[in-house]
Structure formats: C-alpha cells, structure tokens
PDB file of N, CA and C in Angstrom:
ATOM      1  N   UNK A1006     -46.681  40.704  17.067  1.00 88.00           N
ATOM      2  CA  UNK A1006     -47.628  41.288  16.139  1.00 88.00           C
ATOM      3  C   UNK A1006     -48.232  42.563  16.732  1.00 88.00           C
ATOM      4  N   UNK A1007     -48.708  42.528  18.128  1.00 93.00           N
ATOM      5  CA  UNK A1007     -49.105  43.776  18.835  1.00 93.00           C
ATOM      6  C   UNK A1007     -48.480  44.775  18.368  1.00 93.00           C
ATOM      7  N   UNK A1008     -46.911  44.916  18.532  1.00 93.00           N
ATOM      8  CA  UNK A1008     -45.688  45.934  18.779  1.00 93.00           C
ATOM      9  C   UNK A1008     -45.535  46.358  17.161  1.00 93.00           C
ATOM     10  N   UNK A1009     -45.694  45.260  16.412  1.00 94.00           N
ATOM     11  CA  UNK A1009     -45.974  45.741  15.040  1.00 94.00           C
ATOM     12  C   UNK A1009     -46.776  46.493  14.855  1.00 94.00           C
ATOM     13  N   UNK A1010     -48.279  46.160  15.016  1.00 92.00           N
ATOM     14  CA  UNK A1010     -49.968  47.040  14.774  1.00 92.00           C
ATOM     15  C   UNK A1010     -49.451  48.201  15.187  1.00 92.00           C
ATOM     16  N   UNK A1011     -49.154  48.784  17.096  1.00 95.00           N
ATOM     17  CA  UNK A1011     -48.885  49.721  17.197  1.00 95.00           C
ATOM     18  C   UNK A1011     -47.786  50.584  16.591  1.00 95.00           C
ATOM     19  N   UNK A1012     -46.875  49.621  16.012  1.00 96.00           N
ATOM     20  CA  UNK A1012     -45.496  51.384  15.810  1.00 96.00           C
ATOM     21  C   UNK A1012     -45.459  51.133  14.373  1.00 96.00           C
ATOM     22  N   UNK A1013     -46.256  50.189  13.839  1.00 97.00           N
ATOM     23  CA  UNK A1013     -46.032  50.071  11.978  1.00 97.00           C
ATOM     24  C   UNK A1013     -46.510  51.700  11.490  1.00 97.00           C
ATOM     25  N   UNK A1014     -45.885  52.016  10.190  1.00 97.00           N
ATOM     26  CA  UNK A1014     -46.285  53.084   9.855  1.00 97.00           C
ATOM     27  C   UNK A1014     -47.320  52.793   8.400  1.00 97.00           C
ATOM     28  N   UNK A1015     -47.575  53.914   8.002  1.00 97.00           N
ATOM     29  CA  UNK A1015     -48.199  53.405   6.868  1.00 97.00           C
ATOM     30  C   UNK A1015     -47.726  53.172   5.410  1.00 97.00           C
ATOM     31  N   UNK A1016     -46.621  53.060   5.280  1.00 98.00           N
ATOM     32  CA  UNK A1016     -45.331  52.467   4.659  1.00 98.00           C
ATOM     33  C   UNK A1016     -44.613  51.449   4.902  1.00 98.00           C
ATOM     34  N   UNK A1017     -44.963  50.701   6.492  1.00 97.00           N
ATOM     35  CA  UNK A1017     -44.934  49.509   6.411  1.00 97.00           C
ATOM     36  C   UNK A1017     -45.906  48.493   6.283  1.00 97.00           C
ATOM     37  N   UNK A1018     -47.346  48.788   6.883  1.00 97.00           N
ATOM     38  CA  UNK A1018     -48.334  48.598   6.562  1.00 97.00           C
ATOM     39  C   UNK A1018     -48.302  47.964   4.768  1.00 97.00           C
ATOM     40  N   UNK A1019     -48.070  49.371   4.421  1.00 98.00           N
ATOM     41  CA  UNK A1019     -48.060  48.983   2.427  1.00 98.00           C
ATOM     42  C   UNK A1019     -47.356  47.856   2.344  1.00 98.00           C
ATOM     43  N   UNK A1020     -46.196  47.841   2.654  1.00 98.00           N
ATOM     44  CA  UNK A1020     -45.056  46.974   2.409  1.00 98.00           C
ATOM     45  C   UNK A1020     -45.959  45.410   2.814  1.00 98.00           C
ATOM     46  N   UNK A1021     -46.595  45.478   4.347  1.00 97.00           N
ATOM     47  CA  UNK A1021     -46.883  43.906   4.382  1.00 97.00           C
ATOM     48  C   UNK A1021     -48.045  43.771   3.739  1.00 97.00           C
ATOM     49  N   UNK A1022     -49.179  44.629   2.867  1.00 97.00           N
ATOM     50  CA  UNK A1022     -50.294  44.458   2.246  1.00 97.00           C
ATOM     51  C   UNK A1022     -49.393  43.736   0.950  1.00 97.00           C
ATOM     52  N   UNK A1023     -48.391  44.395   0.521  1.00 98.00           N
ATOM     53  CA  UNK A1023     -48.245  44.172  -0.461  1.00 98.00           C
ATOM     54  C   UNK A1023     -47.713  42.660  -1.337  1.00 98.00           C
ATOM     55  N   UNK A1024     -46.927  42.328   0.389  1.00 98.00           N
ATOM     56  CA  UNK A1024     -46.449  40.711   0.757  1.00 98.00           C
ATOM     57  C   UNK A1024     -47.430  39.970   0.382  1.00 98.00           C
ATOM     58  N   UNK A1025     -48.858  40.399   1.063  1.00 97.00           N
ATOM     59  CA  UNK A1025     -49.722  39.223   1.250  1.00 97.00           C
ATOM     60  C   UNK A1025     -50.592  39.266  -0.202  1.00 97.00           C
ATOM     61  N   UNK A1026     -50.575  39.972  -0.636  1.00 97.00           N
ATOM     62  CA  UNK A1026     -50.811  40.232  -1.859  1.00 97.00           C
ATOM     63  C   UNK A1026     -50.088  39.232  -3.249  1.00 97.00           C
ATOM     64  N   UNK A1027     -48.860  39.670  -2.844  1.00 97.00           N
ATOM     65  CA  UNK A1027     -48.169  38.333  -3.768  1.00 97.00           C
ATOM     66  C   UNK A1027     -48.147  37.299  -3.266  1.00 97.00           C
ATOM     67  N   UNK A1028     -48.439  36.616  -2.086  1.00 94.00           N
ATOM     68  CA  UNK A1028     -48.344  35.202  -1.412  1.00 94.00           C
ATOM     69  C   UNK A1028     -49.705  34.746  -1.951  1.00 94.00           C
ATOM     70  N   UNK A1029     -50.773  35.120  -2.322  1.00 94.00           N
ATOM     71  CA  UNK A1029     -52.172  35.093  -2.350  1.00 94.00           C
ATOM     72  C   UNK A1029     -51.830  34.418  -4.300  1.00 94.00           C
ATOM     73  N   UNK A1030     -51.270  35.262  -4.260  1.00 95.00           N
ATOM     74  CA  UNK A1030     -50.819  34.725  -6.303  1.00 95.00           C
ATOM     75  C   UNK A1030     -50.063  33.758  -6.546  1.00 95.00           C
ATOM     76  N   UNK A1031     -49.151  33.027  -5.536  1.00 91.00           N
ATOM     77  CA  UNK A1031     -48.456  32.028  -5.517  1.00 91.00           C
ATOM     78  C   UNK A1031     -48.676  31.049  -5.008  1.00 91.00           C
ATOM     79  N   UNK A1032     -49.923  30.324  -4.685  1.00 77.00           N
ATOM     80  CA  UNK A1032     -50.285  29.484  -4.111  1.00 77.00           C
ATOM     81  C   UNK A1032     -49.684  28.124  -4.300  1.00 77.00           C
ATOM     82  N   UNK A1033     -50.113  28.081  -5.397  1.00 81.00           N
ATOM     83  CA  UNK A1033     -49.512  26.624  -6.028  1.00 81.00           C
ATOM     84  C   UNK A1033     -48.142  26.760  -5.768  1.00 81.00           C
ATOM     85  N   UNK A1034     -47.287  27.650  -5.859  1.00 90.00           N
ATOM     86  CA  UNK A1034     -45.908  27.475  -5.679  1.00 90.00           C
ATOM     87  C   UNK A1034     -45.264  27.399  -4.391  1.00 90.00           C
ATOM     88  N   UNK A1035     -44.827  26.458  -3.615  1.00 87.00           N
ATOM     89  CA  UNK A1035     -44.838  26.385  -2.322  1.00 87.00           C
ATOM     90  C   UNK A1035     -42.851  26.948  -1.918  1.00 87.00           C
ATOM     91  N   UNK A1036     -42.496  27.035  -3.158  1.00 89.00           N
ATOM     92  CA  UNK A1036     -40.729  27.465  -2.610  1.00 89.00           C
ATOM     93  C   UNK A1036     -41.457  29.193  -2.734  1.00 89.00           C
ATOM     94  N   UNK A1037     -41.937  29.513  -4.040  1.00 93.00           N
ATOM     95  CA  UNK A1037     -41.771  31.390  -3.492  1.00 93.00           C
ATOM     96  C   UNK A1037     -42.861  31.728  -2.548  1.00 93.00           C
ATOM     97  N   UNK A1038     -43.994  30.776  -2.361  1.00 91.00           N
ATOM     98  CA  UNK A1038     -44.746  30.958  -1.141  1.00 91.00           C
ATOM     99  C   UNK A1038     -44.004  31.172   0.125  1.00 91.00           C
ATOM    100  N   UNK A1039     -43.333  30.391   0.448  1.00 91.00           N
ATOM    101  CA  UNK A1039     -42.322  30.471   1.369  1.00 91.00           C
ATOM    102  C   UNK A1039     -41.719  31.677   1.331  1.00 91.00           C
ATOM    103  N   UNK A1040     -40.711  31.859   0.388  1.00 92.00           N
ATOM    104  CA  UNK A1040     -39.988  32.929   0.027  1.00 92.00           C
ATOM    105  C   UNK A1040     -40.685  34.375   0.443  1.00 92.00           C
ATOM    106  N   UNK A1041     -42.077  34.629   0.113  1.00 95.00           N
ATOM    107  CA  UNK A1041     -42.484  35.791   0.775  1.00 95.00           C
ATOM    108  C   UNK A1041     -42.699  35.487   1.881  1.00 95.00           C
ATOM    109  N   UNK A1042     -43.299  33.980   2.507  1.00 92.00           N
ATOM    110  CA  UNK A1042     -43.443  34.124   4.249  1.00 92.00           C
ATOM    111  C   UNK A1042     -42.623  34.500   4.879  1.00 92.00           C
ATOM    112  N   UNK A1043     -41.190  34.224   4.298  1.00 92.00           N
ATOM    113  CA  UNK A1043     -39.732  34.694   5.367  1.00 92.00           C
ATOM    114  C   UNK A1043     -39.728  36.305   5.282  1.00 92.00           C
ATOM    115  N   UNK A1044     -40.104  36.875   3.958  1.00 94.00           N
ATOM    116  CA  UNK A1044     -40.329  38.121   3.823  1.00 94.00           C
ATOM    117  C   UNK A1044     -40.975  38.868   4.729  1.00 94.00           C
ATOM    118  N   UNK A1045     -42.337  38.321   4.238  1.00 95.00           N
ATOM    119  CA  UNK A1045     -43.073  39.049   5.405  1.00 95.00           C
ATOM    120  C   UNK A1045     -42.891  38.725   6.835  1.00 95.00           C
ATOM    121  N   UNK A1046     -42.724  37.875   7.482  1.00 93.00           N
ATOM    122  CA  UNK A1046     -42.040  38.162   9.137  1.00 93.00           C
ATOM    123  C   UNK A1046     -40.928  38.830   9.050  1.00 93.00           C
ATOM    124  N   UNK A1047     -39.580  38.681   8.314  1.00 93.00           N
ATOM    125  CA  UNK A1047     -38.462  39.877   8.589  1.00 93.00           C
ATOM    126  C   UNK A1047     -39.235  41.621   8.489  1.00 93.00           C
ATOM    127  N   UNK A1048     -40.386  41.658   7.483  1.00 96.00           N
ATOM    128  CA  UNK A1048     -41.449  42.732   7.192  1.00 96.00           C
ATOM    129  C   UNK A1048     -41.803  43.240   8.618  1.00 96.00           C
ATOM    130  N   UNK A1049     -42.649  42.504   8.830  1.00 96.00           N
ATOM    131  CA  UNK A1049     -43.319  42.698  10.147  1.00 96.00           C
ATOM    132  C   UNK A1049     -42.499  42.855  11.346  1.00 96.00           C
ATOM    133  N   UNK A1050     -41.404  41.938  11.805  1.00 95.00           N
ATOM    134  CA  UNK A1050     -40.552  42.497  12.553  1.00 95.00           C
ATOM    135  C   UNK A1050     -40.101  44.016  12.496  1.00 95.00           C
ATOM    136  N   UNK A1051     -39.278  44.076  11.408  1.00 96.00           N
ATOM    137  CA  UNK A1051     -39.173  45.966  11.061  1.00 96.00           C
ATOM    138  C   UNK A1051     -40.086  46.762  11.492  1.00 96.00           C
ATOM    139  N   UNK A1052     -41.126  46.626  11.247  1.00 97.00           N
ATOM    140  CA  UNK A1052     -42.433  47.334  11.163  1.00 97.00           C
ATOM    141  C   UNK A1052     -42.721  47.530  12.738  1.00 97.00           C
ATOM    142  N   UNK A1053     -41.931  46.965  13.800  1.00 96.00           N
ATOM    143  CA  UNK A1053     -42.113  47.036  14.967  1.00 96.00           C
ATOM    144  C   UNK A1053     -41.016  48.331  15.249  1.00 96.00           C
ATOM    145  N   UNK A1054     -40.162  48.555  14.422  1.00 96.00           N
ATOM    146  CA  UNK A1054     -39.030  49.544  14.765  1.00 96.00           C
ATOM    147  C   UNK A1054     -37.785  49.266  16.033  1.00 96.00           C
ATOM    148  N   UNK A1055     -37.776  48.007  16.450  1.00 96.00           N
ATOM    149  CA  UNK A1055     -36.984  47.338  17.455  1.00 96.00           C
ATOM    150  C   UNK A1055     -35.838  47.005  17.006  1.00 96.00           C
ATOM    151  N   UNK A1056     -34.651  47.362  17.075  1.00 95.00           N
ATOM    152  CA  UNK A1056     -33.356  46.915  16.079  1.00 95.00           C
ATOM    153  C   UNK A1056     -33.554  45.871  16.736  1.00 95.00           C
ATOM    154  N   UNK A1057     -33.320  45.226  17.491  1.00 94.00           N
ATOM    155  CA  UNK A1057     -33.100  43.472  18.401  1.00 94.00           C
ATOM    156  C   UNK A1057     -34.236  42.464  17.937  1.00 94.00           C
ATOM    157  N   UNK A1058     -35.306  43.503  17.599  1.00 91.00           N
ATOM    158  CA  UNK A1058     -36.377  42.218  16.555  1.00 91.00           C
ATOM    159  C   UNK A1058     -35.977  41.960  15.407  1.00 91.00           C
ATOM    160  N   UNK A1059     -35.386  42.837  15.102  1.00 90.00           N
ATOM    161  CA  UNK A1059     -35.100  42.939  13.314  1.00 90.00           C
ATOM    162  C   UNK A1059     -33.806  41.870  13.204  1.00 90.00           C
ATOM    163  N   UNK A1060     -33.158  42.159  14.276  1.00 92.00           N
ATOM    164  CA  UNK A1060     -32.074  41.364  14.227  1.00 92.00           C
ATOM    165  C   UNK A1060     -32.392  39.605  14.105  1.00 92.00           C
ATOM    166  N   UNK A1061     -33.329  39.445  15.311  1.00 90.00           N
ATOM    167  CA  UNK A1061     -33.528  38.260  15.835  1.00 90.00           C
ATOM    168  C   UNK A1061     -34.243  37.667  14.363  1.00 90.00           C
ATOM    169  N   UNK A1062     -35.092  38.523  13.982  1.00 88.00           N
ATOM    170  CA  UNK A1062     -36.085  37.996  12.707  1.00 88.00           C
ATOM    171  C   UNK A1062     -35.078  37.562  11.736  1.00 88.00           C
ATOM    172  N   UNK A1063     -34.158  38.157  11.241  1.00 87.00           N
ATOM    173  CA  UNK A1063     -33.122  38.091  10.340  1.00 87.00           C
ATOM    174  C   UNK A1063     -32.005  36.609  10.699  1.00 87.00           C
ATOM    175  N   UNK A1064     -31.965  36.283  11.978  1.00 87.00           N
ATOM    176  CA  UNK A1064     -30.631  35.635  12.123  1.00 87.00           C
ATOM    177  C   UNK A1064     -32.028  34.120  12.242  1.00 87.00           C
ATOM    178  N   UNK A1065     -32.878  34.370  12.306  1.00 87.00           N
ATOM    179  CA  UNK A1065     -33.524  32.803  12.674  1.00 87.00           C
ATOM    180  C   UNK A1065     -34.202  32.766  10.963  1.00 87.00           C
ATOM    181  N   UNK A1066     -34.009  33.544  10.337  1.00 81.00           N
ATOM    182  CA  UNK A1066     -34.616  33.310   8.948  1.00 81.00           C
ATOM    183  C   UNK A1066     -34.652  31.796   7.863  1.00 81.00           C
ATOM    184  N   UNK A1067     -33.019  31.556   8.193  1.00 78.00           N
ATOM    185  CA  UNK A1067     -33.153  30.592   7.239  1.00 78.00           C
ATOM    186  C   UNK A1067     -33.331  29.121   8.103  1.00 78.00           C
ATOM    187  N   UNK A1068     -33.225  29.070   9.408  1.00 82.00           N
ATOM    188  CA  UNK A1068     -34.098  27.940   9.828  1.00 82.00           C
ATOM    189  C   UNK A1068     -35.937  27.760  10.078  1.00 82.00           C
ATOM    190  N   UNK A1069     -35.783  29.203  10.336  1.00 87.00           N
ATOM    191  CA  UNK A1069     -37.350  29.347   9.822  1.00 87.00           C
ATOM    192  C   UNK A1069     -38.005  28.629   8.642  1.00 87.00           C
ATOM    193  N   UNK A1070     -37.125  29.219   7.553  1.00 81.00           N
ATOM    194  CA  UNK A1070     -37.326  29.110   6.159  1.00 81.00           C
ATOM    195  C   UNK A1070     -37.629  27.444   6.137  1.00 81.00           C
ATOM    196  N   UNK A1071     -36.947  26.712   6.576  1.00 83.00           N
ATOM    197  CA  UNK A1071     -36.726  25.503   5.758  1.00 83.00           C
ATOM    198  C   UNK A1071     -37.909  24.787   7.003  1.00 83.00           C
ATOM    199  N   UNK A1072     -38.184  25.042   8.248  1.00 86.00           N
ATOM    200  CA  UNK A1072     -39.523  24.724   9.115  1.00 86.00           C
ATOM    201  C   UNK A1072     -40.607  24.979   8.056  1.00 86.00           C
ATOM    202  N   UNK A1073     -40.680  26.115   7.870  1.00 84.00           N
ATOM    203  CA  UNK A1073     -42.142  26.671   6.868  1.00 84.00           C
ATOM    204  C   UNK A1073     -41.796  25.769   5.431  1.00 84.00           C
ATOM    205  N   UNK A1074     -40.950  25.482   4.836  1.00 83.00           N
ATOM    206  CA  UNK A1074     -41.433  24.151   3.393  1.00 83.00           C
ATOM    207  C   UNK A1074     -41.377  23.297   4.172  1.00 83.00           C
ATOM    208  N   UNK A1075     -40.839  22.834   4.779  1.00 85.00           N
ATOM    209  CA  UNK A1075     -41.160  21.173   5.731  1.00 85.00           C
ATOM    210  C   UNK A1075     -43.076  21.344   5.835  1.00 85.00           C
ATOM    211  N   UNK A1076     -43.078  22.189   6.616  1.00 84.00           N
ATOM    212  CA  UNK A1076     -44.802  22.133   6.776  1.00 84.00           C
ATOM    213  C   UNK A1076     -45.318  22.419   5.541  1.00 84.00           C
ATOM    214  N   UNK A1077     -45.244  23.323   4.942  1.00 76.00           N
ATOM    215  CA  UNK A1077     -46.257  23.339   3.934  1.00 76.00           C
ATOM    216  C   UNK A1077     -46.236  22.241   2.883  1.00 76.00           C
ATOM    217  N   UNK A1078     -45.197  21.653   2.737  1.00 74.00           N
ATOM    218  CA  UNK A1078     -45.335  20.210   1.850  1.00 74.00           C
ATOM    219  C   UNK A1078     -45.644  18.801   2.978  1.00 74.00           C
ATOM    220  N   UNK A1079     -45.606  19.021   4.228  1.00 73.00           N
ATOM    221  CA  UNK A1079     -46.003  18.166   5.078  1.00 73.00           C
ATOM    222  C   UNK A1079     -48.326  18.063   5.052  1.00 73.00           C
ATOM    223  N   UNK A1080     -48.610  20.087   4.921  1.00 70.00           N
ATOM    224  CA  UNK A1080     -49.466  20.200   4.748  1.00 70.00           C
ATOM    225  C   UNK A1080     -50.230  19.935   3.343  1.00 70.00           C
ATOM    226  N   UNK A1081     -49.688  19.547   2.215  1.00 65.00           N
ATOM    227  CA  UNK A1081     -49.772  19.654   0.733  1.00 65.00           C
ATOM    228  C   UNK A1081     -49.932  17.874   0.882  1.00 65.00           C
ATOM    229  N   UNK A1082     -49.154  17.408   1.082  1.00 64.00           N
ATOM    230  CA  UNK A1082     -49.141  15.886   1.012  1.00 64.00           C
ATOM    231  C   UNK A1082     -50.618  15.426   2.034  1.00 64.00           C
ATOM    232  N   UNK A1083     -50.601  16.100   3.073  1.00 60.00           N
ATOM    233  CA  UNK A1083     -51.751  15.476   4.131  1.00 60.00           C
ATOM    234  C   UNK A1083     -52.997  15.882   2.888  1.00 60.00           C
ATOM    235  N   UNK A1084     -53.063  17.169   2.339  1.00 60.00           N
ATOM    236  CA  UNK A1084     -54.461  17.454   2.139  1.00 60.00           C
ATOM    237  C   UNK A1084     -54.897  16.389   0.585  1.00 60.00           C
ATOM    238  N   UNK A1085     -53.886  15.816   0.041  1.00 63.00           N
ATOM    239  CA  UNK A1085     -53.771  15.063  -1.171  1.00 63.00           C
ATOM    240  C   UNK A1085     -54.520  13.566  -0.663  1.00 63.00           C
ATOM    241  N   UNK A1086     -54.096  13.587   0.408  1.00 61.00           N
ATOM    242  CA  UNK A1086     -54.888  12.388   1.178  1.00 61.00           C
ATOM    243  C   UNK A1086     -55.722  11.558   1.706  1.00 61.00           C
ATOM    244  N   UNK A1087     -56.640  13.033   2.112  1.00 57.00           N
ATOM    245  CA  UNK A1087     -57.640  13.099   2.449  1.00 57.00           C
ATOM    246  C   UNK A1087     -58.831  12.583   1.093  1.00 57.00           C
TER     247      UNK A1087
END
C-alpha cells in the first residue's frame, strides 16, 4: 500500500476512489462486492507501477477471489448470529 500512496498517480487514485465508491453501493451483494475487491487490489497493485506486482496481483486473483467470498459469507453468517 506504501509503494502504491507513493507512485499512484492521480488517475489511479480516481480509478481506486472510484472502486470504493461502487463497493460502498453493493453491500448487500456479496459476489459483485467481491468482484470489485479483486478489482481494486489488481487497482492498487498497478497504481504501484511495478510490472512484478501487477503480475503477482493478477496470477493470485482468482484464489484470492474465492478466500474473500469464503470470508465474507463466513462474516455474513457470524453477524446473523449474533
């Protein structure tokens, strides 16, 4: 995230305002919630300008992907519980 803050431009900046922006509107929906979280980290990686982050962000995406709905319906079910 550091390497991001420092070399993001302000066109990537936009780009991840704009992520969190639609994640904020999809709450209830926990598959395109997701769907922008994978977004926005491949986002934010870029935004570092590192081809080897971009890479790494990209090739761990779709096990990422399916960690982040495991939790958030792991987190959805706990808070139903309570």
């Amino acid at each position: 995230v550091r390497v991001a803050a420092l070399a993001a431009t302000a066109a990537d900046l936009a780009e991840l305002e704009r992520i969190v922006n639609d994640m904020e509107s999809t709450l209830g929906d926990i598959e395109r919630f997701v769907q922008l979280d994978d977004e926005f980290h491949r986002q934010l990686a870029q935004a570092t300008h590192n081809p080897l982050l971009a890479i790494l962000a990209e090739s761990s995406g779709s096990i990422m992907h399916e960690v982040r709905v495991q939790a958030h319906h792991f987190t959805m079910s706990y808070a139903t519980t309570i």
